[in-house]
XYZ file of C-alpha atoms in Angstrom:
227
model
C 112.230 31.601 47.591
C 110.437 30.909 50.804
C 110.340 27.304 51.988
C 109.326 24.745 49.389
C 109.347 20.966 49.596
C 108.893 17.877 47.492
C 106.187 15.817 49.116
C 106.461 12.082 48.570
C 103.650 9.617 49.211
C 104.254 5.865 48.956
C 101.122 3.744 48.789
C 99.594 0.677 47.143
C 98.672 0.998 43.477
C 95.088 0.131 44.354
C 94.807 3.532 46.042
C 95.293 5.402 42.747
C 91.751 6.704 42.284
C 91.557 7.813 45.908
C 94.808 9.774 45.677
C 93.956 11.399 42.347
C 90.738 12.667 43.920
C 92.699 13.647 47.038
C 95.164 15.818 45.104
C 92.320 17.584 43.305
C 90.610 18.177 46.653
C 93.828 19.738 48.010
C 94.274 21.839 44.822
C 97.562 20.179 43.901
C 97.668 20.499 40.110
C 101.091 19.079 39.214
C 102.130 15.619 40.417
C 104.420 12.825 39.258
C 103.842 9.125 39.822
C 106.432 6.346 39.676
C 105.695 2.617 39.910
C 107.598 0.687 42.570
C 107.673 -2.556 44.565
C 107.785 -2.877 48.350
C 110.544 -4.931 50.033
C 109.253 -5.497 53.592
C 109.590 -9.101 54.825
C 106.526 -11.199 55.570
C 106.785 -10.770 59.365
C 106.619 -6.982 59.050
C 103.814 -7.197 56.503
C 101.825 -9.497 58.796
C 102.358 -7.139 61.731
C 101.181 -4.126 59.738
C 98.280 -6.001 58.176
C 99.678 -5.424 54.699
C 100.164 -7.578 51.643
C 103.256 -7.577 49.440
C 101.558 -5.479 46.764
C 102.983 -3.285 44.041
C 103.538 0.302 45.070
C 103.335 3.765 43.567
C 105.247 6.868 44.628
C 103.489 10.193 44.179
C 105.514 13.399 44.183
C 104.221 16.959 44.402
C 105.642 20.380 45.232
C 104.267 21.985 48.381
C 104.747 24.966 50.657
C 104.602 24.602 54.466
C 101.082 26.034 54.410
C 99.924 23.515 51.821
C 101.590 20.644 53.712
C 99.769 21.619 56.892
C 96.451 21.237 55.059
C 97.490 18.048 53.247
C 98.792 16.381 56.403
C 95.458 16.959 58.125
C 93.531 15.709 55.102
C 95.734 12.606 54.772
C 94.361 11.481 58.110
C 90.819 12.702 57.501
C 90.220 11.784 53.841
C 92.726 8.993 53.113
C 92.970 7.467 56.612
C 96.719 7.177 56.129
C 97.135 6.033 59.741
C 95.426 2.733 58.850
C 98.112 0.028 58.289
C 98.754 -0.493 54.584
C 97.504 2.918 53.456
C 100.981 4.366 52.971
C 103.412 6.992 54.226
C 104.045 10.637 53.354
C 107.268 12.645 53.777
C 108.909 15.940 52.831
C 112.267 16.723 51.206
C 113.522 20.353 51.331
C 113.905 22.224 48.049
C 117.046 24.145 47.154
C 116.357 25.992 43.888
C 114.542 25.884 40.557
C 115.512 27.352 37.210
C 113.014 29.999 36.131
C 110.153 31.822 37.842
C 107.616 30.451 35.349
C 108.628 26.909 36.250
C 108.246 27.752 39.941
C 104.773 29.180 39.390
C 103.854 26.135 37.304
C 104.750 23.514 39.911
C 103.165 25.528 42.751
C 100.066 26.731 40.886
C 97.356 27.591 43.393
C 99.721 27.793 46.378
C 100.853 30.934 48.182
C 104.575 31.424 47.596
C 106.869 34.447 47.368
C 109.873 34.653 45.074
C 113.336 35.064 46.576
C 116.801 33.942 45.525
C 117.820 32.254 48.783
C 118.002 28.482 48.956
C 116.018 26.526 51.521
C 119.155 24.851 52.882
C 122.493 26.656 52.596
C 126.064 25.539 52.783
C 125.857 22.069 51.191
C 128.808 21.037 49.045
C 126.684 18.935 46.699
C 123.220 19.137 45.219
C 120.922 16.710 43.438
C 119.710 18.109 40.125
C 116.414 16.676 38.888
C 115.194 17.354 35.379
C 111.606 16.480 34.490
C 111.113 16.233 30.733
C 109.027 14.587 28.053
C 109.948 10.949 27.450
C 112.648 10.301 24.855
C 114.926 13.275 25.519
C 117.353 11.843 28.064
C 120.306 11.991 25.641
C 119.581 15.652 24.852
C 119.505 16.508 28.542
C 122.624 14.535 29.419
C 124.564 15.994 26.467
C 123.627 19.475 27.681
C 124.591 18.650 31.275
C 127.921 17.138 30.253
C 128.715 20.273 28.227
C 128.834 22.003 31.622
C 130.971 19.186 33.115
C 128.230 17.202 34.840
C 128.892 13.534 35.723
C 126.521 10.732 34.705
C 122.828 10.651 35.523
C 120.114 8.160 36.420
C 116.745 8.032 34.671
C 113.352 7.189 36.189
C 110.225 6.845 34.086
C 107.179 8.628 35.473
C 103.728 9.866 34.571
C 102.681 13.454 35.172
C 99.392 15.143 35.956
C 98.506 18.792 35.480
C 100.199 18.953 32.098
C 97.318 21.070 30.810
C 98.493 23.842 33.134
C 101.689 24.158 31.073
C 99.860 26.250 28.447
C 99.006 28.793 31.131
C 102.667 29.340 31.996
C 104.708 28.310 28.947
C 102.215 28.558 26.077
C 102.840 24.915 25.114
C 101.442 21.443 25.738
C 103.511 18.899 27.672
C 103.299 15.122 27.326
C 101.955 12.985 30.176
C 104.795 10.438 29.866
C 107.834 11.822 31.660
C 111.432 11.004 32.419
C 113.173 12.213 35.564
C 116.948 12.548 35.264
C 118.906 12.601 38.555
C 122.451 14.051 38.639
C 124.524 14.707 41.783
C 126.852 17.690 41.285
C 129.006 20.073 43.267
C 127.045 23.141 44.362
C 129.569 25.321 42.524
C 128.625 23.588 39.239
C 124.870 23.780 39.726
C 124.064 27.058 37.991
C 126.119 26.318 34.866
C 124.573 22.858 34.468
C 121.019 24.088 35.037
C 121.551 26.876 32.530
C 122.945 24.470 29.916
C 120.070 22.013 30.330
C 117.438 24.743 30.040
C 119.134 26.236 26.978
C 118.847 22.924 25.085
C 115.877 21.192 26.747
C 113.794 23.898 28.424
C 109.990 24.239 28.544
C 109.667 25.671 25.028
C 111.840 22.970 23.447
C 110.518 19.557 22.302
C 111.902 18.119 25.567
C 109.683 20.435 27.609
C 112.038 20.204 30.564
C 112.152 21.912 33.939
C 115.049 21.517 36.354
C 115.381 21.984 40.099
C 117.807 21.016 42.852
C 117.695 19.405 46.278
C 120.390 19.789 48.945
C 122.775 16.870 49.510
C 124.486 16.879 52.883
C 127.046 14.121 52.231
C 128.214 11.744 49.486
C 130.363 8.632 49.092
C 131.751 7.064 45.946
C 131.086 10.093 43.740
C 133.719 10.704 41.073
C 133.291 14.010 39.271
C 134.766 14.991 35.922
C 136.969 17.619 37.524
C 138.541 14.965 39.758
C 139.071 12.594 36.836
C 140.791 15.334 34.883
């Protein structure tokens, strides 16, 4: 595929309505939000004019062209350069399982389909499965059947679930779970295939899976090493 990124935006929870309107304005249909807490010390908060408020992390899938528009609008519409408004960043994509899933997460954006990864040559990759809440065991059982190590679960809330009918012919729940698994790049395809076979979009789990490049790891014990 051509270049694709996960865009992350960290901001105060009080900015929710503004960012929901912002995403609609930028024609971003599919987003995920995760609740969080900031950890800056009081001196830094005082310097930035911020309070130690609860945070939210928004995640969306964007092309370079979309990011160019969003970055401009973050300054113009959200005034993100004002202290306390937040920060936005990009993480390069590696791959996603299924063209329908790719079209779903990038609905409304201009993207071509290719098989090449955004970043080549990494020994490890981070697999992220987004699925309906309550199906973590199903996903992990499927991943372990392809020799994946353990995973980490984050609870999230999704938007744009109504667009799922357009691509998959099904409805997806708003409450989501994100399952993170670091694997060797050589294992990636088998694990993604196993997860989609048991927890894909047309299953009750309603899952999609994609990967991000990992350039280095420490402390990672994989099943193959244990064996």
